[in-house]
Amino acid sequence: LTGPTTGSTGVAYAFTAQATDPDNDTLKYGMDWDNNGSVDEWMPTSSFVTSNTTQDFTHRWITSGDYTFKALAQDSK
């Protein structure tokens, strides 16, 4: 997962997720933007991509503060 580590409220920031599946299965990526254990956004939204393919996300936070979020890679099997 790559992207900025600091920013301002109300600004959309770009993040990129990339993972490699050891079995070379296709993947999709999930972001848990509020760190509550549930994926808030999947990319791509309705399919899977080849292992090691990057997926771009954008997100903006409305209130200031320190945020922790997680990325997940899920294979098609």
Short mmCIF file of C-alpha atoms in Angstrom, two decimals:
data_model
loop_
_atom_site.label_atom_id
_atom_site.label_comp_id
_atom_site.label_asym_id
_atom_site.label_seq_id
_atom_site.Cartn_x
_atom_site.Cartn_y
_atom_site.Cartn_z
CA LEU A 1 0.00 0.00 0.00
CA THR A 2 1.43 3.34 -1.00
CA GLY A 3 0.13 6.85 -0.47
CA PRO A 4 0.59 9.95 1.63
CA THR A 5 1.09 9.76 5.39
CA THR A 6 -0.15 13.27 6.18
CA GLY A 7 -2.74 15.60 4.73
CA SER A 8 -5.59 18.00 5.26
CA THR A 9 -9.30 17.40 5.82
CA GLY A 10 -11.57 17.51 2.80
CA VAL A 11 -8.81 16.74 0.30
CA ALA A 12 -9.00 13.53 -1.75
CA TYR A 13 -5.77 11.55 -1.50
CA ALA A 14 -4.62 8.78 -3.82
CA PHE A 15 -3.49 5.37 -2.57
CA THR A 16 -2.28 2.36 -4.53
CA ALA A 17 -2.59 -1.26 -3.42
CA GLN A 18 -0.59 -4.12 -4.93
CA ALA A 19 -0.18 -7.75 -3.86
CA THR A 20 1.12 -10.99 -5.28
CA ASP A 21 -0.77 -14.23 -4.77
CA PRO A 22 1.58 -17.20 -4.15
CA ASP A 23 -0.66 -19.45 -6.31
CA ASN A 24 -0.97 -16.75 -8.99
CA ASP A 25 -4.76 -16.57 -8.43
CA THR A 26 -6.58 -13.41 -9.45
CA LEU A 27 -7.13 -10.78 -6.74
CA LYS A 28 -9.29 -7.93 -5.61
CA TYR A 29 -8.35 -5.35 -2.99
CA GLY A 30 -10.33 -4.06 -0.06
CA MET A 31 -9.85 -0.95 2.04
CA ASP A 32 -11.04 -0.61 5.63
CA TRP A 33 -10.87 3.18 5.83
CA ASP A 34 -12.15 3.46 9.42
CA ASN A 35 -10.21 0.47 10.84
CA ASN A 36 -13.35 -1.23 12.20
CA GLY A 37 -12.63 -4.66 10.70
CA SER A 38 -15.03 -4.31 7.74
CA VAL A 39 -14.04 -3.54 4.17
CA ASP A 40 -15.51 -0.19 3.10
CA GLU A 41 -14.47 -0.32 -0.55
CA TRP A 42 -13.45 -3.08 -3.00
CA MET A 43 -11.42 -2.56 -6.18
CA PRO A 44 -12.16 -3.59 -8.76
CA THR A 45 -15.78 -3.38 -7.71
CA SER A 46 -17.16 -6.46 -9.49
CA SER A 47 -14.28 -8.63 -10.69
CA PHE A 48 -10.74 -9.76 -10.00
CA VAL A 49 -7.42 -8.72 -11.56
CA THR A 50 -4.22 -10.59 -12.32
CA SER A 51 -1.92 -11.11 -9.34
CA ASN A 52 0.57 -8.22 -8.86
CA THR A 53 -1.75 -5.73 -10.60
CA THR A 54 -2.05 -2.34 -8.90
CA GLN A 55 -5.41 -0.84 -7.96
CA ASP A 56 -5.91 2.84 -7.20
CA PHE A 57 -8.13 4.23 -4.45
CA THR A 58 -8.95 7.76 -3.40
CA HIS A 59 -10.23 8.79 -0.01
CA ARG A 60 -10.92 11.98 1.91
CA TRP A 61 -11.42 12.45 5.62
CA ILE A 62 -14.00 14.97 6.81
CA THR A 63 -12.67 15.58 10.31
CA SER A 64 -9.09 16.12 11.40
CA GLY A 65 -7.25 13.56 13.49
CA ASP A 66 -4.97 10.57 13.31
CA TYR A 67 -6.34 7.70 11.24
CA THR A 68 -5.35 4.06 10.93
CA PHE A 69 -6.69 2.07 7.98
CA LYS A 70 -6.03 -1.34 6.49
CA ALA A 71 -5.74 -2.89 3.06
CA LEU A 72 -6.73 -6.47 2.21
CA ALA A 73 -5.96 -8.61 -0.81
CA GLN A 74 -8.47 -11.41 -1.48
CA ASP A 75 -7.90 -14.10 -4.08
CA SER A 76 -10.61 -15.54 -6.27
CA LYS A 77 -10.48 -18.94 -4.56
#
